[in-house]
Coordinates of C-alpha atoms and ligand atoms in Angstrom, one line a residue:
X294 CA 9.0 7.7 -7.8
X295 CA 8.0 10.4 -5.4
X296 CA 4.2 11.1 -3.9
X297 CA 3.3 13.9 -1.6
X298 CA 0.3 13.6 0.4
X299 CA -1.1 16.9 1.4
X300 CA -3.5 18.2 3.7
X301 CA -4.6 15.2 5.9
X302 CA -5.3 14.7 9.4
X303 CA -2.3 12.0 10.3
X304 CA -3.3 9.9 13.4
X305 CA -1.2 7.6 14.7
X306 CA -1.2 5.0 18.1
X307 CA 0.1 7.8 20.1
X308 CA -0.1 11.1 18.0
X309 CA -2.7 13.1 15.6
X310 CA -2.0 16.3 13.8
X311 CA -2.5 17.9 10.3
X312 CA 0.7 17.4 7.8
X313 CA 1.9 16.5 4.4
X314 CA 3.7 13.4 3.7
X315 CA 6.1 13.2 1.7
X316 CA 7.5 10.0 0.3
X317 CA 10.7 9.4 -2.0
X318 CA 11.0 5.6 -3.5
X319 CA 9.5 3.0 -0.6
X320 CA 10.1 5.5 2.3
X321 CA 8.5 7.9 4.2
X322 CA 11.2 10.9 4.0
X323 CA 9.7 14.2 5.4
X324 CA 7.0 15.2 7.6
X325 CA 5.7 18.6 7.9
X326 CA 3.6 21.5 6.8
X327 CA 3.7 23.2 3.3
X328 CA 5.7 20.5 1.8
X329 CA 7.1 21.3 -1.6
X330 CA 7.5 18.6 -4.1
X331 CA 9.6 17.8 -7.3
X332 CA 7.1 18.6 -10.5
X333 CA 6.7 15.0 -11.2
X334 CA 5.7 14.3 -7.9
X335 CA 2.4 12.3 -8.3
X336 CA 0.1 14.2 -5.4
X337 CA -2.8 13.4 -3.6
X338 CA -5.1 15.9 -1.8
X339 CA -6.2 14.2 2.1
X340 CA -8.5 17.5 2.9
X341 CA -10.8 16.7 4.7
X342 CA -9.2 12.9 5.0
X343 CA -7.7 11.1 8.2
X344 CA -4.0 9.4 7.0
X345 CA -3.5 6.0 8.6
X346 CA -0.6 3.6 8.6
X347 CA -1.6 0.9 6.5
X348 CA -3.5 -1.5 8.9
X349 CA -1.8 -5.0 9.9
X350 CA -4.2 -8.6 9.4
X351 CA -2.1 -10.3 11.7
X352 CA -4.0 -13.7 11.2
X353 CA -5.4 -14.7 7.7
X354 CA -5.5 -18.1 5.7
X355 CA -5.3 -17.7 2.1
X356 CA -3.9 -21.1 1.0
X357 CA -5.4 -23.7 3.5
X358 CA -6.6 -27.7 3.0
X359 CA -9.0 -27.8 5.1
X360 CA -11.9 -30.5 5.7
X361 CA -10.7 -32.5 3.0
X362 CA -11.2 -29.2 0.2
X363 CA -9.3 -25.9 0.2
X364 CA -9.9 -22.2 1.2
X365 CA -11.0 -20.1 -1.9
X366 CA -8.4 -17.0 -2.4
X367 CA -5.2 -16.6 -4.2
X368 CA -3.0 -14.4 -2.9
X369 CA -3.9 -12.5 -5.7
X370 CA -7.7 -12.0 -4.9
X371 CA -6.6 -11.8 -1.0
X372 CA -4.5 -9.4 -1.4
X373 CA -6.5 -7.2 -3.3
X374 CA -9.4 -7.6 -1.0
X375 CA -7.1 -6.9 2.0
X376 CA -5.8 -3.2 0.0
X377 CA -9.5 -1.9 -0.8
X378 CA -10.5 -2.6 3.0
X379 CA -7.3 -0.5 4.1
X380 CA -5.0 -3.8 5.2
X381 CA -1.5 -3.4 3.5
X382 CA 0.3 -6.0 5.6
X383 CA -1.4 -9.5 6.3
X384 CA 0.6 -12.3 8.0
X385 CA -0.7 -15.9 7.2
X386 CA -0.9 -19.1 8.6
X387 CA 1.6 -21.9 7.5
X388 CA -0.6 -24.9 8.2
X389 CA 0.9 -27.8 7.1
X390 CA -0.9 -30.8 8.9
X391 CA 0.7 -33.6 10.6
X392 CA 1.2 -36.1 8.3
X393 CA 3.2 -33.4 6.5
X394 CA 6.7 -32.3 6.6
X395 CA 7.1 -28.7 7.9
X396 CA 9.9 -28.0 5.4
X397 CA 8.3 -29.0 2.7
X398 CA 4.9 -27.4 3.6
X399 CA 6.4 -24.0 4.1
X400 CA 8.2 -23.9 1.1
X401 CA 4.5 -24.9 -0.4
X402 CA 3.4 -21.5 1.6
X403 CA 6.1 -19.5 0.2
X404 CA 5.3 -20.5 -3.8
X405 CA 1.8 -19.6 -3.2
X406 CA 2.1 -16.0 -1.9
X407 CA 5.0 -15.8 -4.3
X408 CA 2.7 -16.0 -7.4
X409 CA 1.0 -12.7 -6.9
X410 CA 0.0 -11.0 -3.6
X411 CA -0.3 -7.4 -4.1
X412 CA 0.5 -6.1 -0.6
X413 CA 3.0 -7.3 2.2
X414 CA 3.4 -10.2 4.0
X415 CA 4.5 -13.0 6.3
X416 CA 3.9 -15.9 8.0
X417 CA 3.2 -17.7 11.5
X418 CA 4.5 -21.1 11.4
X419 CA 2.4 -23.5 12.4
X420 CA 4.0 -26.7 14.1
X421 CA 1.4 -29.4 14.0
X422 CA 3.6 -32.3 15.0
X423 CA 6.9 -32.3 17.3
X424 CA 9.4 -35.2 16.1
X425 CA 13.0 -35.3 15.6
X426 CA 13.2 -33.6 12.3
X427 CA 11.2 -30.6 14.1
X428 CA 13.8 -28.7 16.0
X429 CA 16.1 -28.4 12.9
X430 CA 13.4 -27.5 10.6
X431 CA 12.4 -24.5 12.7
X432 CA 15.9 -23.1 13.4
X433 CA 16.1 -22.8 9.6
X434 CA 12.6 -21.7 9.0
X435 CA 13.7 -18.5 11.7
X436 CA 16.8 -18.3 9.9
X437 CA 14.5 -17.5 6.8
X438 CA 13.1 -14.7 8.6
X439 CA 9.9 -16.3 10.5
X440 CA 10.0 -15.0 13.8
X441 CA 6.3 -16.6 14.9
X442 CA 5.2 -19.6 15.8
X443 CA 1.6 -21.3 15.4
X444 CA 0.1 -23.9 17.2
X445 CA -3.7 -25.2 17.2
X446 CA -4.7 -26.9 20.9
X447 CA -7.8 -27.6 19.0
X448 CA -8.0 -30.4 15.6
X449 CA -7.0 -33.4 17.1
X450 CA -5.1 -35.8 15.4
X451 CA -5.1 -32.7 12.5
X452 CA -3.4 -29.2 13.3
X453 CA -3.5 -30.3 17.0
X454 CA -0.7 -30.7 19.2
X455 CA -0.8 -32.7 22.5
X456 CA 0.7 -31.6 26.0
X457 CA 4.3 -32.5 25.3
X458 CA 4.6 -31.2 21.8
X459 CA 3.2 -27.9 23.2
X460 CA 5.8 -27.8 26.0
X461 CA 8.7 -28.7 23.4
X462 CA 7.4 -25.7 20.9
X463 CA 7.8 -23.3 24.0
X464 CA 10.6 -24.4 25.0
X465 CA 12.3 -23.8 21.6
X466 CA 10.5 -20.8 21.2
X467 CA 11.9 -19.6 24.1
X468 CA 15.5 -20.2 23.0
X469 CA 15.0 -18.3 19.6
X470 CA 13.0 -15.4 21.4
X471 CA 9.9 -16.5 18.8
X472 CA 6.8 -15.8 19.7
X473 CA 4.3 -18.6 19.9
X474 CA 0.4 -18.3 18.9
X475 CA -2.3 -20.3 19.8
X476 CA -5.3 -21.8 19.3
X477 CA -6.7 -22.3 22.8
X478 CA -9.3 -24.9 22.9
X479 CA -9.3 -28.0 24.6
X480 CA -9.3 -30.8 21.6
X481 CA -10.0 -34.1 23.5
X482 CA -13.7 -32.0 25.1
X483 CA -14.5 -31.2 21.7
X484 CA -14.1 -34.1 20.1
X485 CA -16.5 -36.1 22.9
X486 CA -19.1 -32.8 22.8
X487 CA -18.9 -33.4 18.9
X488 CA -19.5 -37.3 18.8
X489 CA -22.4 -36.9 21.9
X490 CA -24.2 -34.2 20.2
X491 CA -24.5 -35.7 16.6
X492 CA -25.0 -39.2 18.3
X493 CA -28.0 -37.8 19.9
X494 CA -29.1 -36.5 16.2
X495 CA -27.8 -33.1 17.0
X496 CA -26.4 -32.3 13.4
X497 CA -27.2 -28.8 12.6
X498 CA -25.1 -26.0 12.4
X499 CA -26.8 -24.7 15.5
X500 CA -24.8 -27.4 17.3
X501 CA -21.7 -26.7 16.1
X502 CA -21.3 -23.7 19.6
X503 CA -22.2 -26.1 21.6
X504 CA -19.6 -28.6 20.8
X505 CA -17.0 -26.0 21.2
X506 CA -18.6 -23.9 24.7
X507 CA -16.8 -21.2 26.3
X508 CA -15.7 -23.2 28.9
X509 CA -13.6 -25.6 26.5
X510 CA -11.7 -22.7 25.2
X511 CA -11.3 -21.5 28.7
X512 CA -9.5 -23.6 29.4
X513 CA -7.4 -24.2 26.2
X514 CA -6.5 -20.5 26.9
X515 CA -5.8 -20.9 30.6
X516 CA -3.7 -24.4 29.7
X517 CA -1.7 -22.1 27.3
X518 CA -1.0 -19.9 29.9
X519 CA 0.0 -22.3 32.3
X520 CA 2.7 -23.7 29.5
X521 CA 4.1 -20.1 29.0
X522 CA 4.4 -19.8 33.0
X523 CA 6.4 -22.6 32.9
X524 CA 8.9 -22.3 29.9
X525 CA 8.8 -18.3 30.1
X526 CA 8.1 -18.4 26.6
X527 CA 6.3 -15.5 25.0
X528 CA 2.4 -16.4 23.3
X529 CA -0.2 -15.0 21.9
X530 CA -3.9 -16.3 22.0
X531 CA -5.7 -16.2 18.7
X532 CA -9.2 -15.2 18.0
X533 CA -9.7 -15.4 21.8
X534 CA -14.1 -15.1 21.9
X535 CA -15.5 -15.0 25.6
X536 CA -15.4 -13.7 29.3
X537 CA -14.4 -16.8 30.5
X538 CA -11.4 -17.2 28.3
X539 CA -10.6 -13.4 28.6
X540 CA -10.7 -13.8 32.1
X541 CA -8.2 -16.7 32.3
X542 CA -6.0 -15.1 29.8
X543 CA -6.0 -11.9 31.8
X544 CA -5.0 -13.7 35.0
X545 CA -2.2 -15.3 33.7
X546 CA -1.1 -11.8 32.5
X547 CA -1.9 -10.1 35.6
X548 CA 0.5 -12.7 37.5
X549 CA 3.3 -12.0 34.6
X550 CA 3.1 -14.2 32.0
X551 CA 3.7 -12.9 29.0
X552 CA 0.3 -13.3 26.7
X553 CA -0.7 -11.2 24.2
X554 CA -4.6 -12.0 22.9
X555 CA -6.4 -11.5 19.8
X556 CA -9.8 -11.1 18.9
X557 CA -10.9 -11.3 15.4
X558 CA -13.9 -9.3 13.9
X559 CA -16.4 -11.4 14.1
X560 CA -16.5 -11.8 17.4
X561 CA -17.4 -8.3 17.8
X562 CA -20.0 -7.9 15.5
X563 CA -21.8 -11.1 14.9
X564 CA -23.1 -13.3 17.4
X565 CA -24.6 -16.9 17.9
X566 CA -27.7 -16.5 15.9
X567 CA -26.4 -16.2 13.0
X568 CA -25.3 -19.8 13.1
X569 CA -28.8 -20.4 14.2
X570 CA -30.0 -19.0 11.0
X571 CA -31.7 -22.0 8.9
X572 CA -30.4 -23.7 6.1
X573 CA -27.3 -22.6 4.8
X574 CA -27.2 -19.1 6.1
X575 CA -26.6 -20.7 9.7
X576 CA -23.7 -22.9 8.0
X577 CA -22.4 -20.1 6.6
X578 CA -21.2 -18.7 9.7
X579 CA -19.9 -21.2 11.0
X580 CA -16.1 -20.7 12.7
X581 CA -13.7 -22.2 15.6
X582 CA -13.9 -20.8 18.4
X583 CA -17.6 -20.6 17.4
X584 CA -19.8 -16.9 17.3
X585 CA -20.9 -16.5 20.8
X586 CA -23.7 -15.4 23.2
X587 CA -23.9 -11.6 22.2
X588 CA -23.4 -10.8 26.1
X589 CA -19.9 -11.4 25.5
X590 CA -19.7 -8.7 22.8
X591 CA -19.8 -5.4 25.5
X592 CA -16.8 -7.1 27.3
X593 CA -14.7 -7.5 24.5
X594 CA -15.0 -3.8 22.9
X595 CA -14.4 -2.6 26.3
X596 CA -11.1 -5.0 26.9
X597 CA -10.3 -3.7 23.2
X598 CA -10.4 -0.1 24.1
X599 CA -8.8 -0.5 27.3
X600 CA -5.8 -2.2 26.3
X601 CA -6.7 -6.4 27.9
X602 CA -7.2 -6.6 24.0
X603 CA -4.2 -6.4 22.4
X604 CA -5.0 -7.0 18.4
X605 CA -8.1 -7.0 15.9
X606 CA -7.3 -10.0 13.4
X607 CA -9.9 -11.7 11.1
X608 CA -9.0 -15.2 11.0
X609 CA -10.1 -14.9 7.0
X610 CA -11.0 -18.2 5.5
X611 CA -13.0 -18.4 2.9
X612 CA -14.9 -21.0 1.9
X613 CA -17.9 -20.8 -0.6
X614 CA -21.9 -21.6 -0.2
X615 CA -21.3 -25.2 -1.8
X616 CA -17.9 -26.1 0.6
X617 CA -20.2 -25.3 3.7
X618 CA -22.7 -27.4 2.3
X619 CA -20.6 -30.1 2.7
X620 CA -21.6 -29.7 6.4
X621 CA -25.6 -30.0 5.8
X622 CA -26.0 -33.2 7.4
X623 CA -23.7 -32.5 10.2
X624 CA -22.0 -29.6 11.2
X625 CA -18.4 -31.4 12.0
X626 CA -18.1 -31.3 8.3
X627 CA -18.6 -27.9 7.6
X628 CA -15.4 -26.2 6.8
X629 CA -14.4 -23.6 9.3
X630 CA -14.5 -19.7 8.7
X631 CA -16.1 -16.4 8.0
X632 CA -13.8 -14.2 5.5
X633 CA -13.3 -10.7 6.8
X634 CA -10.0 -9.1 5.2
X635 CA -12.0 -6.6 3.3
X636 CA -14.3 -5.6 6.3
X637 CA -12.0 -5.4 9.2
X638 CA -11.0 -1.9 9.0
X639 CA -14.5 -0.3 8.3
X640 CA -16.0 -2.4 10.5
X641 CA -13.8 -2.1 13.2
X642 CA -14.1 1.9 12.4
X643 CA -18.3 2.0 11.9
X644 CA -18.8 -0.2 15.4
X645 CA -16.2 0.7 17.2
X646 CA -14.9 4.5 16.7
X647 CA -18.2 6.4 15.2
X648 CA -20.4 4.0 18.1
X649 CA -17.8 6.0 20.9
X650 CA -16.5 2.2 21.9
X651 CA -12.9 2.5 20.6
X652 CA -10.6 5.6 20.3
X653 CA -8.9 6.6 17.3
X654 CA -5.2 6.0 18.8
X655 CA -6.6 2.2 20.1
X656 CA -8.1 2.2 16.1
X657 CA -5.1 2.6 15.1
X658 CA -2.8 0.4 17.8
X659 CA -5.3 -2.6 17.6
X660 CA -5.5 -2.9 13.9
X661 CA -2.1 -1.9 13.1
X662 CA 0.7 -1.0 15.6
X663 CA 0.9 -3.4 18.1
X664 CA 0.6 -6.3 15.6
X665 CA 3.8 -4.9 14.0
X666 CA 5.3 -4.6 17.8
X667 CA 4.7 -8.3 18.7
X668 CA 5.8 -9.4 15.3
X669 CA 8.9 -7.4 14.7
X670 CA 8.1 -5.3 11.8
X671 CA 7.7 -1.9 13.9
X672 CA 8.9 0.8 12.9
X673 CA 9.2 -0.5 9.4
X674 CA 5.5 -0.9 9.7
X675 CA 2.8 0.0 12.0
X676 CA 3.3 3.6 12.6
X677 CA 3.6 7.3 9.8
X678 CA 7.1 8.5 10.5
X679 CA 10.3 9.0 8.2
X680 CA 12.2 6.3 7.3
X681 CA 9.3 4.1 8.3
X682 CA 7.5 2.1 5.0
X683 CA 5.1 4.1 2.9
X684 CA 2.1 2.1 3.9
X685 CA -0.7 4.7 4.0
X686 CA -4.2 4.8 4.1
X687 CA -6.0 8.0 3.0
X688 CA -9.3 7.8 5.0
X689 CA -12.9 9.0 3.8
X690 CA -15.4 9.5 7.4
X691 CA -17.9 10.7 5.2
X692 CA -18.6 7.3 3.0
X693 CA -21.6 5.6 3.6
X694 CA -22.0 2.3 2.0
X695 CA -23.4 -1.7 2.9
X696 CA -21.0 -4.5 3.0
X697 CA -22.2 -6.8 0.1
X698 CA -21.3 -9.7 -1.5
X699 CA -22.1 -8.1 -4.7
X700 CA -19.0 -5.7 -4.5
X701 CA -16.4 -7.6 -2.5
X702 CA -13.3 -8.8 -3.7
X703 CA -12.5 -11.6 -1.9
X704 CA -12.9 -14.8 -3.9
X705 CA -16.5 -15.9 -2.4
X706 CA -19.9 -16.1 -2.9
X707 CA -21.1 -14.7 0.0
X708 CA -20.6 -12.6 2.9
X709 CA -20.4 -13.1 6.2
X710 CA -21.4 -9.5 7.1
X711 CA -24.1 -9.4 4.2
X712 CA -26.0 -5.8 4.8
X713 CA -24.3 -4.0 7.5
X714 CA -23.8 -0.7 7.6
X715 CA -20.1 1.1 6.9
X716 CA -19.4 5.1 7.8
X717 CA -15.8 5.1 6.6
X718 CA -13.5 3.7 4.2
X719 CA -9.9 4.3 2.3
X720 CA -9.6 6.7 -0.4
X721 CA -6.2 5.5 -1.2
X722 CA -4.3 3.2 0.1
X723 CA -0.7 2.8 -0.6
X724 CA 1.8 -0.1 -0.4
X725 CA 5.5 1.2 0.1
X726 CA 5.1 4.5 -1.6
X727 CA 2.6 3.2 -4.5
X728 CA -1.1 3.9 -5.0
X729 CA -2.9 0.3 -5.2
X730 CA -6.7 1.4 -4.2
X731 CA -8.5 4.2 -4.8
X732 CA -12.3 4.7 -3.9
X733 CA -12.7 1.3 -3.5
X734 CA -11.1 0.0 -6.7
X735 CA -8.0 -1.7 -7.2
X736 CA -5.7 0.3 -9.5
X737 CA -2.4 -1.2 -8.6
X738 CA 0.2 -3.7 -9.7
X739 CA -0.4 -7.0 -9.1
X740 CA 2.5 -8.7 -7.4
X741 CA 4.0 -5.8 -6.0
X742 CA 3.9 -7.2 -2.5
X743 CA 7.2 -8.8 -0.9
X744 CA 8.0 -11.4 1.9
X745 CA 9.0 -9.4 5.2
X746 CA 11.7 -11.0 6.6
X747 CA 11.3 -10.8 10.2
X748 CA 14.1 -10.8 13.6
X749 CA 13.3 -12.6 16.2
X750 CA 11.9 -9.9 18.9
X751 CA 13.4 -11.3 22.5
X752 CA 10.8 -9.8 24.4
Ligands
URP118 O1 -12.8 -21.2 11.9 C1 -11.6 -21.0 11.7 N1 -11.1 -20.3 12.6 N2 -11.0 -21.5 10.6 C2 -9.7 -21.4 10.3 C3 -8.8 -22.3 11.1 C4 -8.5 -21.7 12.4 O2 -8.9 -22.3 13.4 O3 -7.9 -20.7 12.5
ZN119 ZN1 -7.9 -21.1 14.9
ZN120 ZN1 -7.1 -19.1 11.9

């Protein structure tokens, strides 16, 4: 099987120049102008056309128990979401909870995205519990090619971990050179703010931000911080939302810790009032850390374009119109998340690159390359160069379309970015050398997408 992209405008983290691509099996092979081809060369004409590495989810939930029900994709319908929006490599979250056994639970993991996931992927593991079966457990899990690390500050007596199990994580993290995320809020203040707020009759889903304020996840972040200081472990803050947290995070960097943060695309784009919407559009928005104050959104396109920002994830979760109405009566039932897989590239593109907030090159490095850097799959991934993977998103600049419901792939009812605007979005996308999207359609194979195994990085 051999494809030749000609024509297209490659940009890349660091580089952007016109060239054909030429790709033989899996593999990028040659770069350069006026590529010949072999006759049965299937070819596909980028004039006009930026060609991006295929963009990196680094923090999805497709299988996920959750509030007692479960989140709605397949890897199937994930997957397929994730290739028409431009993503080619997602990496999960393992969540088994704490009355579970890790083993088991990632095995459970592995059987789901086994049974159909169309493009690339891997996992964080999530360690929701720290016993004496635990150490073992992960040594094999890393052996098995998990090189990350998951823990939730946040869902007490759930996903959450207390003080000491956080310290033990690190600690073994540190050994295997893993690199440990987080979910940086501070469980025991939400739990009270939760209990005090719906005591008082405070059930809507406009309470659900105040339960969970910025301060709380300040200083889950800064907590986190303080943990990596002190076992010189490596981390990574998830969907990190607000000054306050950014700030703490940053200091902790800025004194040499090594923290890496994430913010996911709703906290650019949507803000507080959406949860504030009534009825059910206020529960559909409804996520952990919660949408914030829209004063928050200038700060975090400008850490994202200069760098403080390190990653663009989504945090997808989806769960449909009558799982959040589970919440109706009180917003600590509503299931947590806003899908985005589809939306994150042309979203991230619309707002950020044609608005003049975010350069290509940080485009490209927030929503693909550095993800592949923390996690250990560059330059396999992450980056258009030969003998990297054939990942490759042929981009249109001139589409105009609205995000709707009515056209999305991801298994849901509803979207979280209903109506908004997109200038941009992949032609053709291609998962190690195949063609799985074009204009917007799936026209791949099913299954086609494999379990990266993954070395730990030693940073
Ligand atoms: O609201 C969210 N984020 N749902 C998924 C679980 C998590 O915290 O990542
Ligand atoms: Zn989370
Ligand atoms: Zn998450």
């Amino acid at each position: 099987m051999s494809l030749l992209i000609r024509n297209g405008e490659i940009v890349t983290a660091d580089s952007r120049y016109h060239a054909d691509i030429f790709v033989e099996d899996e593999t990028i092979t040659r770069i350069g102008k006026n590529l010949d081809a072999p006759p049965n060369a299937e070819i596909v004409d980028a004039s006009g056309k930026y060609v991006f590495p295929g963009f990196i989810d680094p923090h999805v939930h497709i299988y996920l128990p959750f509030m007692a029900t479960f989140a709605k994709d397949t890897h199937e319908t994930g997957s397929i979401a994730a290739l028409v929006g431009g993503t080619t490599t997602y990496i999960e979250m393992c969540c088994p909870n704490r009355m579970d056994d890790a083993l088991e639970g990632y095995e459970l993991w592995k059987s789901k995205a086994a049974a159909g996931s169309a493009c690339d992927h891997t996992f964080h593991m999530s360690v929701t519990k720290y016993d004496e079966k635990t150490e073992g457990q992960l040594r094999e899990i890393v052996r098995d090619g998990i090189s990350s690390f998951k823990i939730f500050l946040a869902y007490k007596n759930f996903f959450g971990v207390d003080d000491a199990e956080m310290y033990q994580t690190l600690t073994l993290a540190k050994k295997l050179g893993v690199i440990t995320t987080a979910h940086c809020e501070n469980a025991e203040l939400v739990a009270r703010l939760q209990q005090k707020l719906i005591g008082e009759g405070r059930t809507g889903a406009e309470w659900h931000e105040p339960s969970r304020p910025e301060s709380v996840e300040a200083e889950g972040t800064g907590r986190f911080a303080t943990f990596l200081e002190n076992t010189g472990a490596t981390g990574y803050v998830v969907h990190l939302s607000c000054q306050p947290a950014l700030k703490r995070a940053m200091t902790a960097k800025a004194r040499g810790v090594r923290i890496s943060i994430e913010t996911v695309l709703p906290h650019f784009v949507l803000d507080k009032t959406y949860a504030e919407r009534p009825g059910v559009e206020g529960l559909k928005h409804i996520m952990s850390p919660p949408l914030r104050d829209k004063r928050n959104h200038d700060l975090l396109w400008s850490a994202l374009q200069q760098g403080f920002i390190d990653t663009v994830g989504t945090d997808h979760c989806p769960f449909d119109t009558s799982q959040k109405l589970m919440g109706k009566d009180a917003f600590t039932q509503i299931p947590n998340g806003i899908p985005g897989i589809e939306e994150r590239v042309n979203l991230l593109y619309t707002c950020g690159v044609k608005r003049g907030r975010l350069s290509m090159h940080r485009f490209v490095e927030a929503a693909s390359t550095q993800a592949a850097k923390l996690f250990g799959l560059f330059p396999r991934k992450g980056t258009i160069a030969v003998g990297s993977d054939a990942d490759l998103v042929v981009y249109d600049p001139e589409y105009k379309g609205t995000i709707s419901a009515s056209t999305q792939h991801v298994n849901n009812d509803y979207n979280g970015f209903e109506g908004m605007p997109i200038e941009g979005r992949p032609s053709v996308v291609t998962v190690r050398g195949k063609v799985q999207v074009r204009d917007g359609k799936f026209v791949g194979e099913r299954g086609r997408g494999k379990l990266l195994r993954r070395e730990p990085v030693y940073f």
